[in-house]
Coordinates of C-alpha atoms in Angstrom, one line a residue:
X1 CA 0.0 0.0 0.4
X2 CA 1.1 3.9 -1.1
X3 CA 2.1 6.4 2.0
X4 CA -1.2 8.2 0.7
X5 CA -2.7 5.4 0.5
X6 CA -2.0 4.6 4.4
X7 CA -2.3 7.8 5.2
X8 CA -5.9 8.8 3.6
X9 CA -7.1 5.8 5.5
X10 CA -6.3 8.3 8.2
X11 CA -8.4 10.4 7.5
X12 CA -11.4 8.8 6.5
X13 CA -11.1 5.7 9.7
X14 CA -10.1 8.8 12.1
X15 CA -12.2 11.4 10.8
X16 CA -9.4 13.8 10.5
X17 CA -9.3 13.6 14.0
X18 CA -12.2 15.4 15.0
X19 CA -13.3 13.1 17.7
X20 CA -10.2 14.5 19.5
X21 CA -11.3 18.3 18.1
X22 CA -14.6 18.0 19.8
X23 CA -13.4 17.2 23.0
X24 CA -11.0 20.4 22.7
X25 CA -14.0 22.9 21.9
X26 CA -15.8 21.2 24.7
X27 CA -12.1 21.7 27.1
X28 CA -11.8 25.3 26.2
X29 CA -15.4 26.5 26.5
X30 CA -14.7 24.9 30.2
X31 CA -11.3 27.6 29.9
X32 CA -13.2 30.2 28.7
X33 CA -15.6 29.7 31.4
X34 CA -13.0 29.6 33.6
X35 CA -11.2 33.0 33.0
X36 CA -14.3 34.1 33.3
X37 CA -15.2 34.2 37.0
X38 CA -13.4 35.9 39.9
X39 CA -11.1 33.3 40.9
X40 CA -7.5 34.5 41.3
X41 CA -4.9 34.1 38.6
X42 CA -3.9 30.7 40.1
X43 CA -6.8 29.0 41.3
X44 CA -7.7 30.0 36.9
X45 CA -4.2 28.6 35.9
X46 CA -5.4 25.3 38.4
X47 CA -8.0 24.7 37.1
X48 CA -7.1 25.0 33.5
X49 CA -4.7 22.2 34.4
X50 CA -7.6 20.4 36.0
X51 CA -10.2 20.7 33.1
X52 CA -6.9 18.9 30.5
X53 CA -8.2 15.7 32.4
X54 CA -11.4 15.4 30.6
X55 CA -9.2 15.4 27.0
X56 CA -8.8 11.8 26.8
X57 CA -12.8 10.8 28.2
X58 CA -14.0 13.3 25.9
X59 CA -12.3 12.3 23.5
X60 CA -13.1 8.7 23.6
X61 CA -16.7 9.6 23.8
X62 CA -16.6 11.4 20.5
X63 CA -15.2 9.2 19.0
X64 CA -17.1 6.9 19.5
X65 CA -20.8 8.8 19.2
X66 CA -19.1 10.0 15.4
X67 CA -18.1 5.9 14.9
X68 CA -14.2 7.0 14.3
X69 CA -11.6 4.0 14.4
X70 CA -8.6 5.6 16.3
X71 CA -7.2 3.1 17.2
X72 CA -6.2 2.4 13.7
X73 CA -4.4 -1.5 14.3
X74 CA -3.7 -2.9 10.9
X75 CA -2.7 0.6 9.8
X76 CA 1.4 1.5 9.8
X77 CA 1.6 3.8 10.4
X78 CA -1.7 3.8 13.8
X79 CA 0.3 4.6 16.7
X80 CA 1.5 7.6 14.9
X81 CA -1.5 9.5 15.7
X82 CA -1.1 8.6 19.6
X83 CA 3.4 9.9 19.9
X84 CA 1.9 13.3 18.1
X85 CA -0.5 13.6 20.7
X86 CA 1.4 12.6 23.2
X87 CA 4.6 14.9 22.2
X88 CA 2.0 18.3 23.0
X89 CA 3.3 17.3 27.2
X90 CA 6.8 17.7 26.0
X91 CA 6.1 21.3 25.9
X92 CA 4.2 20.9 29.0
X93 CA 7.2 22.5 30.7
X94 CA 7.0 25.8 29.3
X95 CA 3.4 26.2 30.6
X96 CA 4.3 25.0 33.7
X97 CA 7.4 28.1 34.4
X98 CA 4.7 30.3 32.8
X99 CA 2.5 29.6 35.9
X100 CA 4.7 29.8 38.6
X101 CA 6.6 33.1 37.0
X102 CA 4.4 34.6 34.5
X103 CA 0.6 33.8 35.9
X104 CA -0.8 35.9 33.9
X105 CA 1.1 34.3 30.9
X106 CA 0.0 30.7 31.0
X107 CA -2.8 30.5 29.1
X108 CA -1.1 32.0 26.0
X109 CA 1.4 29.5 26.5
X110 CA -1.0 27.6 26.9
X111 CA -3.4 27.9 23.6
X112 CA -0.3 28.9 21.8
X113 CA 1.8 24.8 22.4
X114 CA -1.6 23.8 21.9
X115 CA -2.0 25.7 18.0
X116 CA 1.7 24.4 17.5
X117 CA 1.2 21.2 18.2
X118 CA -1.5 20.4 15.6
X119 CA 0.8 21.3 12.4
X120 CA 2.2 17.0 12.4
X121 CA -1.3 16.2 12.3
X122 CA -1.0 18.3 8.4
X123 CA 0.9 15.3 7.4
X124 CA -0.4 12.5 9.1
X125 CA -4.4 13.1 8.3
X126 CA -3.1 14.2 4.8
X127 CA -4.8 17.7 5.0
X128 CA -3.7 21.5 4.9
X129 CA -6.2 22.0 8.1
X130 CA -4.1 21.3 9.8
X131 CA -0.6 22.8 8.2
X132 CA -2.7 26.2 7.4
X133 CA -4.2 25.9 11.4
X134 CA -1.4 24.9 13.1
X135 CA 0.2 28.6 12.4
X136 CA -2.6 30.0 12.1
X137 CA -4.1 30.4 16.0
X138 CA -0.4 30.2 17.3
X139 CA 0.8 33.6 15.4
X140 CA -3.0 34.9 16.6
X141 CA -2.5 33.9 20.3
X142 CA 0.8 35.4 19.9
X143 CA -0.7 39.1 19.1
X144 CA -4.0 38.6 21.0
X145 CA -1.7 38.1 24.2
X146 CA 0.3 41.3 23.2
X147 CA -2.7 43.0 23.2
X148 CA -4.5 41.9 25.7
X149 CA -4.5 42.9 29.4
X150 CA -4.9 40.6 32.1
X151 CA -9.2 41.7 33.0
X152 CA -9.1 40.3 29.1
X153 CA -7.5 37.0 29.9
X154 CA -11.0 35.0 28.9
X155 CA -10.6 36.4 24.8
X156 CA -7.3 33.9 24.8
X157 CA -9.5 30.4 25.0
X158 CA -12.1 32.1 23.6
X159 CA -10.4 33.0 20.7
X160 CA -9.2 29.3 21.0
X161 CA -12.1 28.0 20.6
X162 CA -13.4 29.0 17.7
X163 CA -10.5 29.0 15.9
X164 CA -11.0 24.4 17.3
X165 CA -14.3 24.8 15.8
X166 CA -12.9 26.1 12.3
X167 CA -10.8 23.4 12.6
X168 CA -13.1 20.9 13.0
X169 CA -15.4 22.1 10.5
X170 CA -12.5 22.0 7.1
X171 CA -11.6 18.9 8.4
X172 CA -15.2 17.3 8.4
X173 CA -15.1 19.6 4.8
X174 CA -11.9 17.4 4.0
X175 CA -13.6 13.9 5.6
X176 CA -16.5 14.0 3.3
X177 CA -14.8 14.8 -0.2
X178 CA -12.2 12.0 0.3
X179 CA -15.1 9.9 1.8
X180 CA -16.6 10.4 -2.9

């Protein structure tokens, strides 16, 4: 089987990772809600970290709901998606440093890390959506962070949620095109 055929199979069977992206939409919506509260910034950051614990259970739920096969045991690249997702955790020391030394910027670090980690999924799922949205999200978050004050930090997770919704929509269109 040719590499592009393998990647297209990953795209179709895994539905471009839409189950995981949908989970991220819920989590970033929850983070937006957290940052709209009157807690101090340390509390918000702790709750933000705790909310990420929902990622895997929600992803399994959404994937089963849309009938996406993200395990892909018979595909030689099947485990690569898991490694690409785990790779994001390697950037978490930057986030922890931000929480400790620059707590108001931790949400910005997290948003940039999340946006940037989508880039290799463009190759994995053989879709432009991830290739384009990863740098768009990361750079947009940077500019948003440069111009926000501490009172409007909720705009970062809200913008992330909107970007993720767009990514879900674009990946769904790509998936449907591949099904034809």
